[in-house]
Short mmCIF file of C-alpha atoms and ligand atoms in Angstrom, two decimals:
data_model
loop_
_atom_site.label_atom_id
_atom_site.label_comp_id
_atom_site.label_asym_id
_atom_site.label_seq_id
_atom_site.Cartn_x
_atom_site.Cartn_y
_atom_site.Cartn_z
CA UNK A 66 60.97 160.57 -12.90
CA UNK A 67 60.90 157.10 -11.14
CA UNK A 68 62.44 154.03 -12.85
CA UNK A 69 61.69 150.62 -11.63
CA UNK A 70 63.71 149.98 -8.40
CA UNK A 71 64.36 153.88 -7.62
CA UNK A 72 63.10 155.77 -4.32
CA UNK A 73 59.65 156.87 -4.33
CA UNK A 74 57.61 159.16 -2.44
CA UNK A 75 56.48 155.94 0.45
CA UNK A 76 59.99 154.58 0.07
CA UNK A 77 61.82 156.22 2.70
CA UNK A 78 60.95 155.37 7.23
CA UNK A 79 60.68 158.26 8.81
CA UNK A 80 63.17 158.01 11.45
CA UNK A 81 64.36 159.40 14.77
CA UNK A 82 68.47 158.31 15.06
CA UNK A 83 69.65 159.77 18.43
CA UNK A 84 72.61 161.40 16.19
CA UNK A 85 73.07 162.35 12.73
CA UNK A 86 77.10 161.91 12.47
CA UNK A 87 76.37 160.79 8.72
CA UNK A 88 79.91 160.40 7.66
CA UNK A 89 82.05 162.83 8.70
CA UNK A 90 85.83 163.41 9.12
CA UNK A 91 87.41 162.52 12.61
CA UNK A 92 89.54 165.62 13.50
CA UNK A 93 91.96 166.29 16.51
CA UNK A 94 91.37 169.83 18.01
CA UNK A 95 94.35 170.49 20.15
CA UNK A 96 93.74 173.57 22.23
CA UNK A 97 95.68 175.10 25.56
CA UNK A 98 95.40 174.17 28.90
CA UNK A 99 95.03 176.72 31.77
CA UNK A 100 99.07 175.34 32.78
CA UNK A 101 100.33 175.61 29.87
CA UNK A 102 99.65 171.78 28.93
CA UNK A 103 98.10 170.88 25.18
CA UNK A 104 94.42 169.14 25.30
CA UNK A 105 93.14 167.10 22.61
CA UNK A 106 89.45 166.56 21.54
CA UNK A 107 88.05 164.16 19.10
CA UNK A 108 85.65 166.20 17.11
CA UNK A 109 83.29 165.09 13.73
CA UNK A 110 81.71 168.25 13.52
CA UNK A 111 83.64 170.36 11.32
CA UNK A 112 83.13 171.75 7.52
CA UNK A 113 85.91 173.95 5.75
CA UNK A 114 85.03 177.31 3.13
CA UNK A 115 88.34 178.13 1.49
CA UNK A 116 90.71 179.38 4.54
CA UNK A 117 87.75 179.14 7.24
CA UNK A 118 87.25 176.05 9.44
CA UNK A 119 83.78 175.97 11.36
CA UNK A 120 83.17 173.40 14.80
CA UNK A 121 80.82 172.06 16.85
CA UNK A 122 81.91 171.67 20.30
CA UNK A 123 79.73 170.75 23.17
CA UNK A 124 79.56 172.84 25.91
CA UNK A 125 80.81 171.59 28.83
CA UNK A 126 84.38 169.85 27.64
CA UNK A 127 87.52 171.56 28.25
CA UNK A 128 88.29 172.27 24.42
CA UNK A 129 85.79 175.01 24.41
CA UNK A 130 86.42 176.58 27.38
CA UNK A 131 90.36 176.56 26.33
CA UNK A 132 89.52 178.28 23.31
CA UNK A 133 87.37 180.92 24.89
CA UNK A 134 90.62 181.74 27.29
CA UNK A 135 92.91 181.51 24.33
CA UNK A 136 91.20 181.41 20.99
CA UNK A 137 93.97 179.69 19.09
CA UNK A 138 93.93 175.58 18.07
CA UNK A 139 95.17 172.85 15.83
CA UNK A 140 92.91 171.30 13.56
CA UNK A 141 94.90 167.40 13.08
CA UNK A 142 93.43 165.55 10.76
CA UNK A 143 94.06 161.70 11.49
CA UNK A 144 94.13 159.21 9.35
CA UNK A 145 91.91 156.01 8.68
CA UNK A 146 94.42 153.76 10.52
CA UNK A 147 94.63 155.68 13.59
CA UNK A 148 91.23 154.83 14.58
CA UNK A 149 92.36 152.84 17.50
CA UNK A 150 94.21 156.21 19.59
CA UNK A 151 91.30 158.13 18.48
CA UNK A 152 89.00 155.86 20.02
CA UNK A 153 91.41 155.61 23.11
CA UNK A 154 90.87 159.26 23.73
CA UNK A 155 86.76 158.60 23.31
CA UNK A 156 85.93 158.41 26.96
CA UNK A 157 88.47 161.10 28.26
CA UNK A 158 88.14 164.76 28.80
CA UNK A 159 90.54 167.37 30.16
CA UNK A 160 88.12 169.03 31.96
CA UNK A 161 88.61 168.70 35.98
CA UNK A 162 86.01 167.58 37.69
CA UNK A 163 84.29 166.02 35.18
CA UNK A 164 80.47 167.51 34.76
CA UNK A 165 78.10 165.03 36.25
CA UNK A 166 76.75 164.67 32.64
CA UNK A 167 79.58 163.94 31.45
CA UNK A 168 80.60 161.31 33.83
CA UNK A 169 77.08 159.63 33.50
CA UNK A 170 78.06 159.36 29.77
CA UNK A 171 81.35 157.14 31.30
CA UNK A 172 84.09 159.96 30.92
CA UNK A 173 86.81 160.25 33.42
CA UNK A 174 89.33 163.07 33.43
CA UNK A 175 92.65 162.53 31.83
CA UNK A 176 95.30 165.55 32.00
CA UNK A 177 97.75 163.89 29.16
CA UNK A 178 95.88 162.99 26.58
CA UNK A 179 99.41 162.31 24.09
CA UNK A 180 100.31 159.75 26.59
CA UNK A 181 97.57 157.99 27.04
CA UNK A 182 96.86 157.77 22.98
CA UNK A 183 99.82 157.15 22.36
CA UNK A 184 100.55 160.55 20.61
CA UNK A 185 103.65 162.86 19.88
CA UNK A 186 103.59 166.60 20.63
CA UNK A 187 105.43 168.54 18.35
CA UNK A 188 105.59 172.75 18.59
CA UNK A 189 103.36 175.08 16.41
CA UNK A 190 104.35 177.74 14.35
CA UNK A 191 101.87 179.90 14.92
CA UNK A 192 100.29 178.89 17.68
CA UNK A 193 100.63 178.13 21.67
CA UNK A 194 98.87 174.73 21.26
CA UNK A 195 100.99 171.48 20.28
CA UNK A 196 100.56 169.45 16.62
CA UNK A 197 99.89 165.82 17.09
CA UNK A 198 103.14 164.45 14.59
CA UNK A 199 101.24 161.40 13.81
CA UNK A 200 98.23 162.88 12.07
CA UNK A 201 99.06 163.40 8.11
CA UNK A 202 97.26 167.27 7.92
CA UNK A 203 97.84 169.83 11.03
CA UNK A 204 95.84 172.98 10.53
CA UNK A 205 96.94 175.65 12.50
CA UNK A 206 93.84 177.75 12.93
CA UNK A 207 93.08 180.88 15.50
CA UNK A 208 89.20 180.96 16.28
CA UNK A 209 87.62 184.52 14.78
CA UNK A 210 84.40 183.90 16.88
CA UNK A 211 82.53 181.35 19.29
CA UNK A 212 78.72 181.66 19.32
CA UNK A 213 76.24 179.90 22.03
CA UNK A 214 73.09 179.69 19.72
CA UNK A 215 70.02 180.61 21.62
CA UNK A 216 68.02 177.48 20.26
CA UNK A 217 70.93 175.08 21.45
CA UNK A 218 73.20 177.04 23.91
CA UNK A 219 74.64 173.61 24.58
CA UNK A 220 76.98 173.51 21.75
CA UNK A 221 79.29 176.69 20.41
CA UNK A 222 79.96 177.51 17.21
CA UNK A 223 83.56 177.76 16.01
CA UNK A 224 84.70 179.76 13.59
CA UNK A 225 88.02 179.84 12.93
CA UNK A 226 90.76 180.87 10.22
CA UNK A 227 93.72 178.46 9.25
CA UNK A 228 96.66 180.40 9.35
CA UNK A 229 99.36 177.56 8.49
CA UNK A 230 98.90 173.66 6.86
CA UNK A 231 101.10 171.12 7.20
CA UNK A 232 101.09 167.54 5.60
CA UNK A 233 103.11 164.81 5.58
CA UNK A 234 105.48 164.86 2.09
CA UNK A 235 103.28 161.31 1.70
CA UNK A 236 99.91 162.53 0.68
CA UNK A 237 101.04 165.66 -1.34
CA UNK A 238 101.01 165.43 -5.09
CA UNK A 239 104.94 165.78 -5.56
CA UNK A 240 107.57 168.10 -4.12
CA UNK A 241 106.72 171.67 -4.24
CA UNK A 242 102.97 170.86 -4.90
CA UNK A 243 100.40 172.76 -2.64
CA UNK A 244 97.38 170.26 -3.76
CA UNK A 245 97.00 167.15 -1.27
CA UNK A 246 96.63 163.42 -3.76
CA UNK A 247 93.07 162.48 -3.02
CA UNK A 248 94.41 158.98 -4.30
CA UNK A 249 96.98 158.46 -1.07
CA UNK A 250 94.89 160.28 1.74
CA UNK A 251 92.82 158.21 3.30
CA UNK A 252 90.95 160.32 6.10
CA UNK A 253 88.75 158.32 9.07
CA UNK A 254 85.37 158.96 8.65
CA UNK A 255 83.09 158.63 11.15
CA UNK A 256 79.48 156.92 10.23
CA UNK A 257 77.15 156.88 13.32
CA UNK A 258 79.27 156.32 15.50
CA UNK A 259 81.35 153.42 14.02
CA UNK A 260 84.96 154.47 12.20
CA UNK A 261 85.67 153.62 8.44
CA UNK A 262 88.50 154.70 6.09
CA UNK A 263 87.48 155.41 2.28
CA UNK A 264 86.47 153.46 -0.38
CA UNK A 265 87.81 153.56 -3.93
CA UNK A 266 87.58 156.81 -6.14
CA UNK A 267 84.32 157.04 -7.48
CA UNK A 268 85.19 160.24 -10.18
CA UNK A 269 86.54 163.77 -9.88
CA UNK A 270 85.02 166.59 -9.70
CA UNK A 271 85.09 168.97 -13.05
CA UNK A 272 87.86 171.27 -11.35
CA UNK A 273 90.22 168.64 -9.94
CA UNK A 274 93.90 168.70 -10.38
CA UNK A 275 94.38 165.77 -12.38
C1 FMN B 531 85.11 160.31 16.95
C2 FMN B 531 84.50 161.32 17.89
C3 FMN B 531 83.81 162.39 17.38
C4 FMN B 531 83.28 163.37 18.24
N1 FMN B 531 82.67 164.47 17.71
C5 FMN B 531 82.31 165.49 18.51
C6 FMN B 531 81.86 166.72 17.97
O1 FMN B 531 81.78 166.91 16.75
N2 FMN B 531 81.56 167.73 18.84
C7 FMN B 531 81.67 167.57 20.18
O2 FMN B 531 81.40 168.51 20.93
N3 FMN B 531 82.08 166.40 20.73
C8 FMN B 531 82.42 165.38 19.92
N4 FMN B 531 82.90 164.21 20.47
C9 FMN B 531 82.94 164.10 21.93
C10 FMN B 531 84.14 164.85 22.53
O3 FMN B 531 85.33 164.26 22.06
C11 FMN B 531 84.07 164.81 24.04
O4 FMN B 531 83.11 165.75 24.44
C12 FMN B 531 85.36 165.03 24.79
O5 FMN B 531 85.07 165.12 26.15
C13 FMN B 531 86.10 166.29 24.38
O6 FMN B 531 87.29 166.37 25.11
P1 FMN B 531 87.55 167.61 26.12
O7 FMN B 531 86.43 167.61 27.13
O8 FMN B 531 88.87 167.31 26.74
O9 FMN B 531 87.52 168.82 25.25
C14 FMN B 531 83.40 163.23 19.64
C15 FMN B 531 84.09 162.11 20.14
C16 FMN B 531 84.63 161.17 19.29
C17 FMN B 531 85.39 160.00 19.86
#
């Protein structure tokens, strides 16, 4: 039922945004290169079911066609104040040449993304690709399957399994804990196109570790 002031039926525009990145996580898919070299990708598209990770990644960059040569990756999970070498790695892709698309969208090819972000490799466990060290979560993930979807073939569909997750002593609960403190991670979100870090806790949800 409508109160005074709430949404009604002729309250809302109806709207065509170019993009509908309403708020989500930046992440930091590190994949392999053909040479042996890690690549990183800035990616927003992402949602996680217990163990399973699932991307979006255009067609067309070199993360997805390293993980359709060898489907293993790092899911990084920056945090809010590393906005600044996210965005550094914005207009850069590892793919050589750059698509013409790609290049009319004002990418240019960069083969070492750590360096020019300002990042630190550091080895896997699990996997061939490299960790970023200054990213609080590292989710080492291989990808199960990659689907084209016939009403977009543009962008594939990763689905992938996390085999091991690391996070910085920092945000977990206390020594020994598996369960991350929601109060001390701050993850950057990305809303239409502009970065933010979190506001203050709102509530918990009924099963929270508290
Ligand atoms: C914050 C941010 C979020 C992005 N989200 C996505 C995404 O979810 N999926 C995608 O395909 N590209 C996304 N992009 C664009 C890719 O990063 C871009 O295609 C880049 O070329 C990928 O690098 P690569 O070609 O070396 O794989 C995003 C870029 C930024 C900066």
């Amino acid at each position: 039922m409508n109160t005074k002031g709430s949404p009604t039926e002729a309250s809302h525009l109806n709207i065509q945004p170019k993009i509908l990145y309403y708020g989500m996580p930046v992440i930091l898919a590190t994949t392999l290169n053909e040479d042996g070299t890690t690549n990183i990708s800035p990616l927003s598209s992402s949602w996680a079911l217990g163990r399973y990770l699932v991307l979006g990644m255009g067609f067309g960059g070199q993360g997805i066609d390293n993980l359709q040569r060898t489907p293993e990756l790092v899911v990084n999970v920056p945090d809010a104040a590393m906005w600044q070498q996210v965005e550094k790695l914005g207009p850069l892709t590892g793919k050589h040449p750059v698509p013409d698309y790609k290049a009319q969208m004002g990418y240019r090819y960069e083969p070492d993304k750590f360096t020019a972000a300002g990042l630190t490799p550091v080895a896997s466990l699990s996997v061939k690709p490299q960790r970023i060290a200054e990213c609080p979560l590292q989710i080492e993930c291989t990808a199960k399957k990659i689907t084209f979807p016939d009403y977009a073939p543009m962008f594939a569909i990763v689905e992938t399994e996390a085999l091991q997750i690391h996070a910085l002593p920092d945000i977990v609960k206390k020594t020994g804990s598996d369960h991350i403190d929601p109060s001390r991670w701050n993850p950057l979100i990305y809303n239409f196109r502009h970065y933010f870090g979190l506001g203050d806790r709102l509530g918990n949800n009924y099963r929270a570790e508290i």
